[in-house]
Amino acid sequence: MCPGTTRRGAAIVGAGMIGAVHRRSALLAGAEVVGVLASSPQRSLEKAGEWRVGAYASFDEVLADDRVDVVHICTPNATHAPFAEAALAAGKHVICEKPLGMTLDEAERMAAAAESSGLVATVPFVYRYHPLVRELRARRQAGEFGDWHLLHGSYLQDWMLDPHASGWRVDPEKGGASRAFADIGSHWCDLVQWVSGETFTDVLAELSIAVPTRPAAGGASFTGPTGDAGERVEVRTEDTAALLLRTANGVLGSATISQVAAGRKNRLWFELDGSGGSAVFDQENPERVWLGGAEGNRELVRDIGTGSAEQQRLSTLPAGHAQGYADCFDAFVADTYAAIDGENPEGLPTFSDGLRSARLIDAVVRAAGNRDWTKV
């Protein structure tokens, strides 16, 4: 913490939905949110009044504020690299939304900057923080599932199903060359690799666009039906992705990614099939996991005081009192702050994990272009 203060100072850069999530988690972790920088001076003042914090006029003001120990970067993808690199150079710890950068080169530069700075720099792959995800990983480490035969699943949403939906993510100049895979497929791949212990090294990918034109969008993340009244622009980033994957150990995998799957809100689902058993996790039903065996199947229910040490650490409520995404985010931010204090929390996703994800995003885009197996 800064000299003379009793609480860690945090600045929130970006005031949309995810910025509010970061703020909540920072407060619960004991930080003082000292200021916010939004998409415009007016928006910064509005959000500062709502949150009862200071309003920054520029990112330079964030960096110049000696009260700020850690910067939460919750802005469109095109700003991630310049903001994170500047914050690290100014001696600030960083939590940066993924993807790390617009390109693999940017992500490599950011990871190198974090490594050389000696500061804590993390990426919110928060699905790692579901207690039963930790339980599955612990059981894999103990050898319960044997050798993997197949890793498969999907991540399905429907928030882009409406042809009038739009936003900065649709624009490759603001969001990058990939949309659906970079936005949500990256979460699926990070989680499956982390739980299984495997690393994807080769990919075959097909991408498709379901809605060929959408309303031209400004800074908003979503334009409702009335947004269709204005100019429509050609969509150049994918709505869906279908992947075949291969790991360094030769294990095959498959994943289906969509942001236009009607009725699916945030269904990250995976099944890991091994020689000794299988495991299924569904993010929309995270309080139970399915364990498959040749002699019979069973369900495991999250509870306090049971299972692996990590499940017990992250289970804060008794069974029947559901924990979910917000609890995961809270635990992730708390672990980031613990790392700033010199601890080494289990499974904390850092910029090195963000770089691994960026390499996979780059490979998926290349594979879709050359329509052949592509090295990650």
XYZ file of C-alpha atoms in Angstrom:
376
model
C 0.000 0.000 0.000
C 1.019 3.608 -0.430
C 2.983 5.109 2.468
C 0.790 6.674 5.121
C -2.371 4.855 4.096
C -4.159 2.012 5.787
C -6.048 0.761 2.758
C -4.969 -0.174 -0.752
C -5.944 2.434 -3.334
C -7.609 1.251 -6.537
C -8.595 3.123 -9.691
C -11.310 1.733 -11.974
C -10.736 2.543 -15.641
C -13.918 1.790 -17.565
C -17.361 2.234 -16.038
C -19.523 -0.314 -17.839
C -20.953 -3.524 -16.412
C -17.577 -5.155 -15.848
C -16.156 -1.997 -14.292
C -18.916 -2.142 -11.684
C -18.037 -5.781 -11.011
C -14.377 -4.832 -10.474
C -15.398 -2.027 -8.103
C -17.549 -4.338 -5.988
C -14.804 -6.934 -5.700
C -12.179 -4.309 -4.871
C -14.317 -2.941 -2.050
C -15.004 -6.412 -0.663
C -11.256 -7.117 -0.738
C -10.697 -4.093 1.492
C -9.488 -1.588 -1.086
C -10.444 2.054 -1.292
C -11.681 2.921 -4.777
C -10.231 6.394 -5.078
C -11.395 7.285 -8.572
C -12.923 6.286 -11.878
C -12.117 7.080 -15.504
C -14.973 6.435 -17.929
C -15.448 6.868 -21.674
C -15.995 10.640 -21.430
C -15.531 13.406 -18.856
C -19.307 13.605 -18.375
C -19.583 9.851 -17.894
C -16.668 9.933 -15.436
C -18.411 12.628 -13.378
C -21.717 10.748 -13.443
C -20.159 7.486 -12.326
C -17.974 9.231 -9.727
C -21.089 10.758 -8.202
C -22.839 7.404 -8.132
C -19.838 5.658 -6.568
C -18.889 8.626 -4.361
C -15.301 8.673 -5.596
C -13.128 11.052 -7.568
C -13.417 11.496 -11.344
C -10.306 11.406 -13.531
C -10.117 13.529 -16.658
C -7.458 11.371 -18.316
C -5.425 8.226 -17.863
C -2.405 10.403 -17.102
C -4.275 11.630 -14.022
C -4.754 8.014 -12.908
C -1.020 7.399 -13.195
C -0.155 10.621 -11.370
C -2.370 9.786 -8.393
C -0.075 8.583 -5.590
C -3.051 7.046 -3.806
C -3.454 4.455 -6.572
C -1.671 1.153 -5.949
C -3.564 -0.946 -8.481
C -5.304 -0.059 -11.740
C -8.314 -2.087 -12.894
C -8.474 -1.858 -16.711
C -12.059 -2.548 -17.830
C -12.048 -0.734 -21.161
C -12.380 -1.785 -24.840
C -9.670 -4.121 -26.082
C -7.804 -1.537 -28.143
C -6.853 0.341 -24.949
C -5.554 -2.639 -22.974
C -1.939 -2.540 -24.160
C -1.273 1.218 -23.857
C -3.053 1.474 -20.498
C -1.442 -1.604 -18.943
C 2.052 -0.778 -20.153
C 1.790 2.795 -18.904
C 0.457 1.673 -15.523
C 3.270 -0.845 -15.061
C 5.850 1.761 -16.078
C 4.369 4.060 -13.435
C 4.799 1.406 -10.762
C 1.125 0.436 -10.504
C -0.098 -3.140 -10.181
C -2.599 -4.057 -12.893
C -5.742 -6.115 -13.329
C -6.537 -6.074 -17.057
C -9.538 -7.557 -18.788
C -8.781 -10.021 -21.542
C -7.664 -10.262 -24.245
C -4.386 -8.698 -23.211
C -3.907 -6.939 -26.522
C -5.359 -6.530 -29.969
C -2.547 -8.629 -31.435
C -0.147 -11.296 -30.314
C 2.703 -8.783 -30.539
C 0.910 -6.509 -28.073
C 0.258 -9.388 -25.680
C 3.891 -10.496 -25.806
C 5.017 -6.944 -25.066
C 2.585 -6.639 -22.141
C 3.650 -9.936 -20.611
C 7.296 -8.938 -20.931
C 6.583 -5.578 -19.293
C 4.835 -7.281 -16.402
C 7.689 -9.749 -15.937
C 10.401 -7.087 -15.954
C 8.450 -4.752 -13.656
C 8.216 -7.202 -10.765
C 4.652 -5.981 -10.233
C 1.491 -8.071 -10.031
C -0.434 -8.172 -13.315
C -3.460 -10.443 -13.573
C -6.235 -11.338 -16.031
C -9.798 -12.210 -14.893
C -10.097 -15.825 -15.993
C -12.439 -16.021 -13.033
C -14.184 -19.300 -13.846
C -11.141 -20.929 -12.257
C -12.611 -19.717 -8.966
C -15.709 -21.906 -8.886
C -15.077 -24.179 -5.886
C -16.025 -27.323 -7.802
C -13.662 -26.384 -10.628
C -10.923 -26.427 -7.976
C -12.218 -29.808 -6.801
C -12.007 -31.304 -10.301
C -8.475 -29.972 -10.735
C -7.410 -31.451 -7.389
C -8.882 -34.820 -8.348
C -7.044 -34.710 -11.678
C -3.807 -33.938 -9.863
C -4.464 -36.925 -7.594
C -4.812 -39.179 -10.663
C -8.512 -39.950 -10.270
C -9.339 -39.579 -13.970
C -6.324 -41.424 -15.372
C -5.057 -40.508 -18.816
C -7.215 -38.167 -20.824
C -8.921 -39.504 -23.951
C -10.985 -36.493 -25.011
C -11.621 -32.880 -23.911
C -14.792 -31.354 -25.311
C -17.536 -28.829 -24.706
C -18.984 -25.476 -25.640
C -19.519 -21.898 -24.583
C -22.860 -20.592 -25.796
C -24.541 -17.204 -25.433
C -27.376 -15.429 -27.273
C -26.680 -11.755 -26.608
C -25.798 -11.153 -30.280
C -28.781 -13.097 -31.666
C -30.804 -9.922 -32.238
C -29.729 -8.481 -35.639
C -29.978 -5.025 -34.064
C -27.414 -5.830 -31.375
C -24.089 -4.124 -31.827
C -21.237 -2.470 -29.940
C -17.526 -1.844 -29.972
C -16.744 -5.578 -29.886
C -18.137 -5.915 -33.429
C -15.566 -3.440 -34.760
C -12.190 -5.180 -35.296
C -10.472 -1.812 -34.897
C -11.701 -1.692 -31.288
C -12.185 -5.343 -30.398
C -9.645 -7.220 -32.505
C -9.747 -9.708 -35.367
C -11.733 -12.258 -33.327
C -14.924 -11.593 -31.366
C -16.738 -14.718 -30.148
C -13.632 -16.815 -29.644
C -11.517 -14.028 -28.142
C -14.373 -12.955 -25.880
C -15.689 -16.285 -24.569
C -13.818 -19.118 -26.284
C -10.694 -17.876 -24.544
C -12.403 -18.532 -21.193
C -13.313 -22.088 -22.230
C -9.784 -22.883 -23.356
C -8.176 -21.390 -20.266
C -10.480 -23.333 -17.953
C -10.158 -26.671 -19.732
C -6.374 -26.423 -19.912
C -6.105 -25.402 -16.262
C -8.361 -28.177 -14.980
C -7.034 -30.921 -17.250
C -3.356 -29.988 -17.030
C -3.129 -30.202 -20.825
C -1.881 -27.500 -23.197
C -3.417 -26.954 -26.627
C -0.672 -26.893 -29.245
C -2.551 -27.342 -32.549
C -5.918 -26.118 -33.778
C -8.231 -26.533 -36.766
C -10.917 -23.851 -36.836
C -13.916 -22.617 -38.792
C -15.510 -19.239 -38.073
C -18.867 -17.950 -39.273
C -20.898 -14.752 -39.244
C -24.627 -15.254 -38.672
C -25.686 -11.613 -38.990
C -23.909 -9.976 -41.955
C -24.652 -6.352 -41.000
C -25.282 -4.650 -37.677
C -25.936 -1.061 -36.599
C -22.866 1.151 -36.496
C -21.981 1.396 -32.838
C -20.203 3.907 -30.665
C -18.743 3.088 -27.278
C -21.743 1.174 -25.973
C -21.588 -2.569 -25.562
C -25.139 -3.099 -26.794
C -27.559 -1.258 -29.048
C -31.199 -2.228 -28.695
C -33.828 -2.565 -31.424
C -33.982 1.180 -31.991
C -30.327 1.087 -33.017
C -31.410 -0.268 -36.411
C -32.714 3.145 -37.423
C -29.251 4.381 -38.338
C -26.423 3.193 -40.533
C -25.669 -0.520 -40.690
C -22.130 -1.753 -41.275
C -20.639 -4.999 -42.501
C -19.790 -7.438 -39.696
C -16.187 -8.641 -39.916
C -15.858 -10.612 -36.673
C -17.314 -14.054 -36.029
C -20.540 -14.949 -34.266
C -19.599 -18.640 -34.017
C -16.482 -20.798 -33.974
C -16.007 -24.557 -34.272
C -12.643 -25.930 -33.178
C -10.726 -29.177 -33.227
C -7.764 -29.111 -30.837
C -4.760 -31.264 -30.021
C -2.633 -31.046 -26.890
C 1.097 -31.462 -26.365
C 0.363 -35.009 -25.149
C -1.660 -35.848 -28.250
C -5.077 -35.616 -26.571
C -7.866 -34.501 -28.903
C -10.364 -31.794 -28.024
C -13.304 -29.983 -29.568
C -15.160 -26.786 -28.720
C -18.207 -24.997 -30.109
C -18.414 -21.266 -29.419
C -21.429 -19.083 -30.203
C -22.873 -15.718 -29.285
C -26.061 -16.398 -31.286
C -27.367 -19.581 -29.572
C -30.987 -18.768 -28.727
C -31.809 -19.267 -25.068
C -28.225 -19.782 -23.937
C -27.149 -16.963 -21.642
C -23.716 -17.969 -20.387
C -23.388 -21.717 -20.805
C -19.736 -22.617 -20.442
C -19.830 -26.440 -20.390
C -17.042 -28.999 -20.600
C -16.582 -32.743 -20.333
C -13.192 -34.320 -19.696
C -13.077 -38.050 -20.465
C -10.249 -40.111 -19.010
C -9.256 -43.747 -18.658
C -10.323 -43.718 -15.008
C -13.413 -41.545 -15.214
C -15.058 -38.449 -16.654
C -15.974 -35.038 -15.281
C -18.609 -32.539 -16.426
C -18.917 -28.899 -15.348
C -21.650 -26.443 -16.367
C -21.048 -22.799 -15.410
C -24.790 -22.123 -15.327
C -25.163 -24.855 -12.693
C -21.858 -24.531 -10.818
C -23.031 -26.021 -7.536
C -22.928 -29.571 -8.940
C -20.516 -31.527 -11.117
C -21.105 -34.902 -12.772
C -18.526 -37.630 -12.311
C -18.740 -40.551 -14.720
C -17.390 -44.043 -14.147
C -17.590 -47.408 -15.899
C -19.407 -48.877 -12.883
C -21.740 -45.945 -12.283
C -22.091 -42.179 -12.211
C -22.578 -39.677 -9.404
C -23.085 -35.989 -8.721
C -20.878 -33.994 -6.402
C -22.435 -31.029 -4.600
C -20.427 -28.040 -3.391
C -20.395 -27.623 0.378
C -18.289 -26.075 3.104
C -15.711 -28.207 4.887
C -15.625 -30.913 2.208
C -13.355 -31.894 -0.663
C -10.008 -30.429 -1.584
C -8.304 -27.636 0.302
C -9.079 -25.197 -2.511
C -12.757 -26.145 -2.619
C -12.902 -25.549 1.117
C -11.080 -22.207 0.805
C -13.504 -20.900 -1.820
C -16.730 -22.386 -0.447
C -18.005 -19.645 1.815
C -21.658 -20.721 2.095
C -23.269 -24.061 3.006
C -24.731 -26.257 0.268
C -28.065 -24.980 -0.981
C -26.943 -21.345 -0.725
C -25.752 -20.794 -4.255
C -22.404 -19.237 -5.082
C -21.761 -17.934 -8.567
C -19.913 -15.594 -10.897
C -19.727 -12.629 -8.515
C -18.190 -14.833 -5.819
C -15.605 -16.021 -8.329
C -14.708 -12.445 -9.226
C -14.481 -11.475 -5.569
C -12.078 -14.346 -4.880
C -9.968 -13.514 -7.946
C -9.531 -9.867 -6.929
C -8.816 -10.865 -3.331
C -6.131 -13.277 -4.558
C -4.625 -10.559 -6.760
C -4.383 -8.250 -3.769
C -2.904 -11.090 -1.691
C -0.247 -11.534 -4.377
C 0.524 -7.810 -4.147
C 1.103 -8.399 -0.437
C 3.623 -11.131 -1.237
C 1.477 -14.249 -1.098
C 1.325 -16.897 -3.855
C -2.343 -17.861 -4.289
C -3.149 -21.113 -6.045
C -4.286 -20.714 -9.644
C -4.070 -16.915 -9.891
C -4.246 -16.091 -13.643
C -1.479 -13.678 -14.596
C -0.310 -11.949 -17.760
C 1.545 -15.152 -18.680
C -1.844 -16.880 -18.843
C -3.160 -13.949 -20.869
C -0.264 -14.385 -23.288
C -1.025 -18.106 -23.632
C -4.610 -17.155 -24.471
C -3.471 -14.539 -27.001
C -1.354 -17.154 -28.756
C -4.377 -19.404 -29.055
C -6.574 -16.574 -30.368
C -3.925 -15.788 -32.976
C -3.727 -19.464 -33.974
C -7.529 -19.749 -34.305
C -7.657 -16.741 -36.625
C -4.777 -18.129 -38.703
C -6.303 -21.610 -38.799
C -9.625 -20.235 -40.026
C -7.745 -18.473 -42.807
C -5.594 -21.361 -43.980
C -8.236 -24.042 -43.212
C -5.608 -26.461 -41.963
C -4.115 -27.635 -38.673
C -2.169 -24.708 -37.249
C 0.451 -24.549 -34.498
C -0.357 -22.412 -31.484
